[in-house]
Coordinates of C-alpha atoms in Angstrom, one line a residue:
Chain A
M23 CA 0.0 0.0 0.0
T24 CA 1.3 3.4 -0.9
I25 CA 0.3 6.4 1.2
P26 CA -0.3 9.4 -1.1
H27 CA 1.5 12.6 -0.3
P28 CA -0.8 15.5 0.5
H29 CA -0.9 18.0 -2.3
P30 CA 1.3 21.1 -1.4
V31 CA -1.8 23.3 -1.1
D32 CA -2.9 21.2 1.9
F33 CA 0.2 22.4 3.8
M34 CA -0.7 26.0 3.1
E35 CA -4.2 25.3 4.2
L36 CA -2.8 24.2 7.5
A37 CA -0.8 27.4 7.7
L38 CA -3.9 29.4 7.0
R39 CA -5.7 27.5 9.9
Q40 CA -2.8 28.6 12.1
A41 CA -3.2 32.2 11.0
E42 CA -6.9 32.1 11.8
A43 CA -6.0 30.7 15.3
A44 CA -3.6 33.7 15.7
A45 CA -6.3 36.2 14.8
A46 CA -8.7 34.7 17.3
R47 CA -6.0 35.3 20.0
A48 CA -5.4 39.0 18.9
E49 CA -2.1 38.1 17.2
V50 CA -1.2 39.4 13.8
P51 CA -2.7 36.5 11.7
V52 CA 0.4 34.7 10.2
G53 CA 0.8 31.0 10.4
A54 CA 3.6 28.6 9.4
V55 CA 4.1 24.9 8.9
L56 CA 7.4 23.1 8.6
V57 CA 7.2 19.9 6.5
D58 CA 9.4 17.0 5.4
P59 CA 8.3 16.7 1.8
A60 CA 9.9 13.2 1.4
T61 CA 7.4 11.8 3.9
G62 CA 4.6 14.3 3.9
E63 CA 5.1 14.7 7.6
V64 CA 4.2 18.0 9.3
L65 CA 7.1 18.6 11.7
A66 CA 5.7 21.7 13.3
A67 CA 2.8 24.2 12.9
D68 CA 2.5 27.4 14.8
H69 CA 1.4 31.1 14.5
N70 CA 2.7 34.4 15.7
R71 CA 2.9 34.6 19.5
V72 CA 4.4 38.1 19.9
E73 CA 1.5 39.3 22.1
E74 CA 1.1 36.1 24.1
W75 CA 4.8 35.8 25.0
H76 CA 5.7 39.6 24.9
D77 CA 8.4 38.4 22.6
P78 CA 9.1 40.6 19.5
T79 CA 10.9 37.7 17.8
A80 CA 8.0 35.2 18.2
H81 CA 7.0 35.2 14.5
A82 CA 5.4 32.0 13.2
E83 CA 8.5 31.0 11.1
M84 CA 10.9 31.4 14.0
L85 CA 8.8 29.2 16.2
V86 CA 8.5 26.3 13.8
I87 CA 12.2 26.4 12.9
R88 CA 13.3 26.5 16.6
A89 CA 10.8 23.8 17.6
V90 CA 12.0 21.3 15.0
A91 CA 15.8 22.2 15.2
T92 CA 15.9 22.0 19.0
S93 CA 13.8 18.8 19.3
R94 CA 15.8 17.0 16.6
R95 CA 19.1 18.5 18.0
E96 CA 20.0 19.6 14.4
K97 CA 20.7 23.3 13.8
R98 CA 20.3 22.7 10.1
L99 CA 17.2 21.3 8.4
P100 CA 18.2 21.1 4.7
F101 CA 15.4 18.6 3.9
A102 CA 12.6 20.7 5.2
E103 CA 10.2 23.0 3.5
L104 CA 8.4 25.9 5.1
Y105 CA 4.8 27.0 4.3
V106 CA 3.9 30.5 5.6
T107 CA 0.9 32.7 4.9
L108 CA 2.9 35.9 4.6
E109 CA 6.2 36.8 2.9
P110 CA 8.9 36.4 5.6
C111 CA 10.4 39.5 7.1
A112 CA 14.2 40.1 7.2
M113 CA 14.5 38.4 10.6
C114 CA 12.7 35.3 9.5
A115 CA 14.4 35.2 6.0
A116 CA 17.8 35.1 7.7
A117 CA 16.7 32.4 10.2
I118 CA 15.4 30.4 7.2
S119 CA 18.8 30.7 5.6
F120 CA 20.7 29.8 8.8
A121 CA 18.5 26.7 9.1
R122 CA 19.4 25.8 5.5
L123 CA 15.7 25.2 4.7
R124 CA 15.3 23.7 1.2
R125 CA 12.2 25.7 0.1
V126 CA 9.9 28.5 1.3
H127 CA 6.3 28.7 0.1
F128 CA 4.6 31.9 1.0
A129 CA 1.0 32.9 0.3
A130 CA 0.9 36.7 0.3
P131 CA 3.6 39.3 -0.5
D132 CA 4.3 41.9 2.2
P133 CA 5.4 45.2 0.7
K134 CA 5.4 46.9 4.2
G135 CA 7.6 44.4 6.0
G136 CA 8.7 41.7 3.7
G137 CA 12.4 40.7 3.4
V138 CA 12.3 38.3 0.5
L139 CA 10.8 40.4 -2.4
H140 CA 11.0 43.7 -0.5
G141 CA 13.4 45.7 1.6
G142 CA 16.9 44.2 1.9
R143 CA 15.9 41.1 -0.1
F144 CA 18.1 39.0 2.2
F145 CA 18.4 36.0 -0.1
E146 CA 19.9 38.1 -2.9
Q147 CA 22.7 39.6 -0.7
P148 CA 26.3 38.4 -0.7
T149 CA 26.0 38.1 3.1
C150 CA 23.4 35.3 2.5
H151 CA 25.2 32.0 2.4
H152 CA 22.2 29.7 1.7
R153 CA 19.4 30.6 -0.6
P154 CA 16.3 28.4 -0.4
E155 CA 14.1 27.8 -3.4
I156 CA 11.2 30.3 -3.2
S157 CA 7.5 29.6 -4.2
G158 CA 5.3 32.6 -3.8
P159 CA 3.0 34.4 -3.9
T160 CA 0.8 31.2 -4.1
T161 CA -2.8 30.7 -4.9
A162 CA -3.6 31.1 -1.2
E163 CA -2.6 34.8 -1.5
A164 CA -6.1 36.1 -1.4
A165 CA -7.2 34.1 1.6
S166 CA -4.1 35.2 3.6
A167 CA -4.4 38.8 2.6
E168 CA -8.1 38.9 3.5
L169 CA -7.3 37.5 7.0
L170 CA -4.7 40.3 7.5
R171 CA -7.0 43.0 6.1
G172 CA -9.9 41.9 8.4
F173 CA -7.6 41.8 11.4
F174 CA -6.2 45.3 10.9
R175 CA -9.7 46.7 9.9
A176 CA -11.1 45.5 13.2
R177 CA -8.4 47.3 15.1
R178 CA -8.7 50.7 13.4
Chain B
M11 CA 25.1 60.2 47.4
T12 CA 25.2 59.8 43.6
I13 CA 26.1 56.5 42.1
P14 CA 28.3 57.1 39.1
H15 CA 27.2 55.4 35.9
P16 CA 29.7 52.9 34.5
H17 CA 31.5 54.3 31.4
P18 CA 30.0 52.8 28.2
V19 CA 33.2 50.8 27.5
D20 CA 32.5 48.8 30.6
F21 CA 29.4 47.3 29.0
M22 CA 31.3 46.3 25.9
E23 CA 33.9 44.7 28.2
L24 CA 31.1 42.6 29.7
A25 CA 30.0 41.7 26.2
L26 CA 33.6 40.6 25.4
R27 CA 33.7 38.5 28.5
Q28 CA 30.5 36.8 27.2
A29 CA 32.2 36.3 23.8
E30 CA 35.1 34.6 25.6
A31 CA 32.7 32.3 27.4
A32 CA 31.2 31.4 24.1
A33 CA 34.6 30.5 22.6
A34 CA 35.3 28.3 25.6
R35 CA 32.1 26.4 24.8
A36 CA 32.9 26.0 21.0
E37 CA 30.4 28.7 20.1
V38 CA 31.2 31.4 17.6
P39 CA 32.5 34.0 20.1
V40 CA 29.9 36.8 20.0
G41 CA 28.5 38.3 23.3
A42 CA 25.8 40.8 24.0
V43 CA 24.6 42.9 26.9
L44 CA 21.3 44.7 27.2
V45 CA 21.5 47.8 29.4
D46 CA 19.2 50.4 30.9
P47 CA 21.4 53.5 30.4
A48 CA 19.3 55.6 32.8
T49 CA 20.2 53.4 35.7
G50 CA 23.3 51.7 34.5
E51 CA 21.6 48.4 35.1
V52 CA 22.6 45.3 33.1
L53 CA 19.3 43.7 32.1
A54 CA 20.7 40.7 30.5
A55 CA 24.1 39.3 29.2
D56 CA 24.5 36.3 27.0
H57 CA 26.4 34.8 24.1
N58 CA 25.7 32.6 21.1
R59 CA 24.1 29.3 22.0
V60 CA 23.6 27.9 18.5
E61 CA 25.6 24.8 19.1
E62 CA 24.5 24.2 22.7
W63 CA 20.8 24.5 21.8
H64 CA 20.9 23.2 18.2
D65 CA 19.1 26.5 17.5
P66 CA 20.1 28.4 14.4
T67 CA 18.4 31.5 15.8
A68 CA 20.2 31.5 19.1
H69 CA 22.4 34.5 18.5
A70 CA 23.6 36.6 21.5
E71 CA 21.4 39.6 20.5
M72 CA 18.3 37.5 20.2
L73 CA 18.8 35.8 23.6
V74 CA 19.2 39.1 25.5
I75 CA 16.2 40.7 23.8
R76 CA 14.0 37.7 24.4
A77 CA 15.1 37.3 28.0
V78 CA 14.3 41.0 28.9
A79 CA 11.1 41.3 26.9
T80 CA 9.5 38.1 28.1
S81 CA 10.6 38.6 31.8
R82 CA 9.3 42.2 31.8
R83 CA 6.2 41.2 29.7
E84 CA 7.0 44.1 27.3
K85 CA 7.5 43.3 23.6
R86 CA 9.1 46.8 23.2
L87 CA 12.1 48.1 25.1
P88 CA 12.6 51.6 23.8
F89 CA 14.7 52.7 26.8
A90 CA 17.3 49.9 26.3
E91 CA 20.7 49.9 24.7
L92 CA 22.5 46.9 23.3
Y93 CA 26.2 46.3 23.4
V94 CA 27.3 43.5 21.1
T95 CA 30.8 42.4 20.1
L96 CA 30.0 41.9 16.3
E97 CA 27.9 43.8 13.9
P98 CA 24.4 42.3 14.1
C99 CA 23.2 40.1 11.2
A100 CA 20.0 40.7 9.3
M101 CA 18.0 38.5 11.7
C102 CA 19.3 40.4 14.8
A103 CA 19.0 43.8 13.2
A104 CA 15.3 43.2 12.4
A105 CA 14.8 41.9 16.0
I106 CA 16.5 45.0 17.4
S107 CA 14.1 47.1 15.3
F108 CA 11.0 45.1 16.4
A109 CA 12.0 45.5 20.0
R110 CA 12.4 49.3 19.5
L111 CA 15.8 49.4 21.1
R112 CA 17.2 52.9 21.5
R113 CA 20.8 52.4 20.5
V114 CA 23.1 49.6 19.3
H115 CA 26.8 49.7 20.1
F116 CA 28.8 47.1 18.2
A117 CA 32.6 46.4 18.4
A118 CA 33.7 44.8 15.1
P119 CA 32.1 45.2 11.6
D120 CA 31.1 41.9 9.9
P121 CA 31.6 42.2 6.1
K122 CA 30.7 38.5 5.6
G123 CA 27.5 38.3 7.6
G124 CA 26.6 41.8 8.9
G125 CA 23.2 43.4 8.3
V126 CA 23.7 46.9 9.5
L127 CA 26.7 48.2 7.4
H128 CA 26.6 45.3 5.0
G129 CA 24.2 43.2 2.9
G130 CA 20.6 44.4 3.1
R131 CA 21.4 47.2 5.6
F132 CA 18.1 46.6 7.4
F133 CA 17.9 49.9 9.2
E134 CA 18.1 51.8 5.9
Q135 CA 15.2 50.0 4.2
P136 CA 11.7 51.4 3.9
T137 CA 10.5 48.1 5.4
C138 CA 12.3 49.1 8.7
H139 CA 9.9 51.0 10.9
H140 CA 12.2 51.8 13.8
R141 CA 15.9 52.7 13.4
P142 CA 18.0 52.7 16.5
E143 CA 20.9 55.0 16.9
I144 CA 24.1 53.1 15.9
S145 CA 27.6 53.3 17.6
G146 CA 30.2 51.2 15.9
P147 CA 32.7 50.0 15.2
T148 CA 33.9 50.9 18.7
T149 CA 37.4 50.9 20.2
A150 CA 36.7 47.3 21.3
E151 CA 36.9 46.3 17.6
A152 CA 40.4 44.9 17.7
A153 CA 39.7 42.7 20.8
S154 CA 36.5 41.3 19.3
A155 CA 38.0 40.6 15.9
E156 CA 41.0 38.9 17.5
L157 CA 38.7 36.6 19.5
L158 CA 36.9 35.7 16.3
R159 CA 40.1 35.2 14.3
G160 CA 41.6 33.0 17.0
F161 CA 38.4 30.9 17.1
F162 CA 38.2 30.2 13.4
R163 CA 42.0 29.7 13.1
A164 CA 41.8 26.9 15.7
R165 CA 39.1 25.2 13.7
R166 CA 40.9 25.2 10.3

């Protein structure tokens, strides 16, 4: 019996569910899932916890990278792929590079705070020593952007 | 009675002692100290723990910011100044900005991995929404650079 791998969009759906959970807890709604694409296993799933933890570094991407790296006792995860609902910021882009992630899938671009397509474009710098493959914006862009718009609209 | 504030160089000396402690534990020798300049209080002091924790994000700067923010339950620390022995990378520069630190003092520049004077120069980007004051390289540059050179020489 072969176990079919979930289609990649399923992982982004999981990331979107995490983003919704963040919004329900008054966190900026961004979710992330770290996956082993060879097995289809979800290694970690989390969302922003900046407010809950009073931690300015507690972005969804940082949390899933730290959870998997520390639990496996491996500072580099070159087999792993990240699904995240928003373009990573400069902090998270650098962390993705340090962790040697194989690929990053992001749903919505982030002109105000992104660090992949915007700002310092970390992966394009000579100070970047590992560049993951990039997939994004994806077809989940509209769903992610609508979550973020709704969140900030409610707070105005 | 007035209590004299320590001279700023004292805080960088503390950061250098942290960097030495890192080297003794086979960590890249970078140390950081977070300070309240109004009181002269050292809020946190730490060094890289990437190897110890198997955590690619465990840079000295990240650890002191997280320690102080989470223990005070304040995601922003606009009164605080950071002393670090090496120019912060893109990840740490963004974290410094998110934490709204008032000033960053760094000892040695880092052409290979720095994110303040090099690479994406995070603080100069339109995606950066808080720019701390910057002091560096400082007079402790030589001491910090020599620690790093000795560390990498021993590993070649």
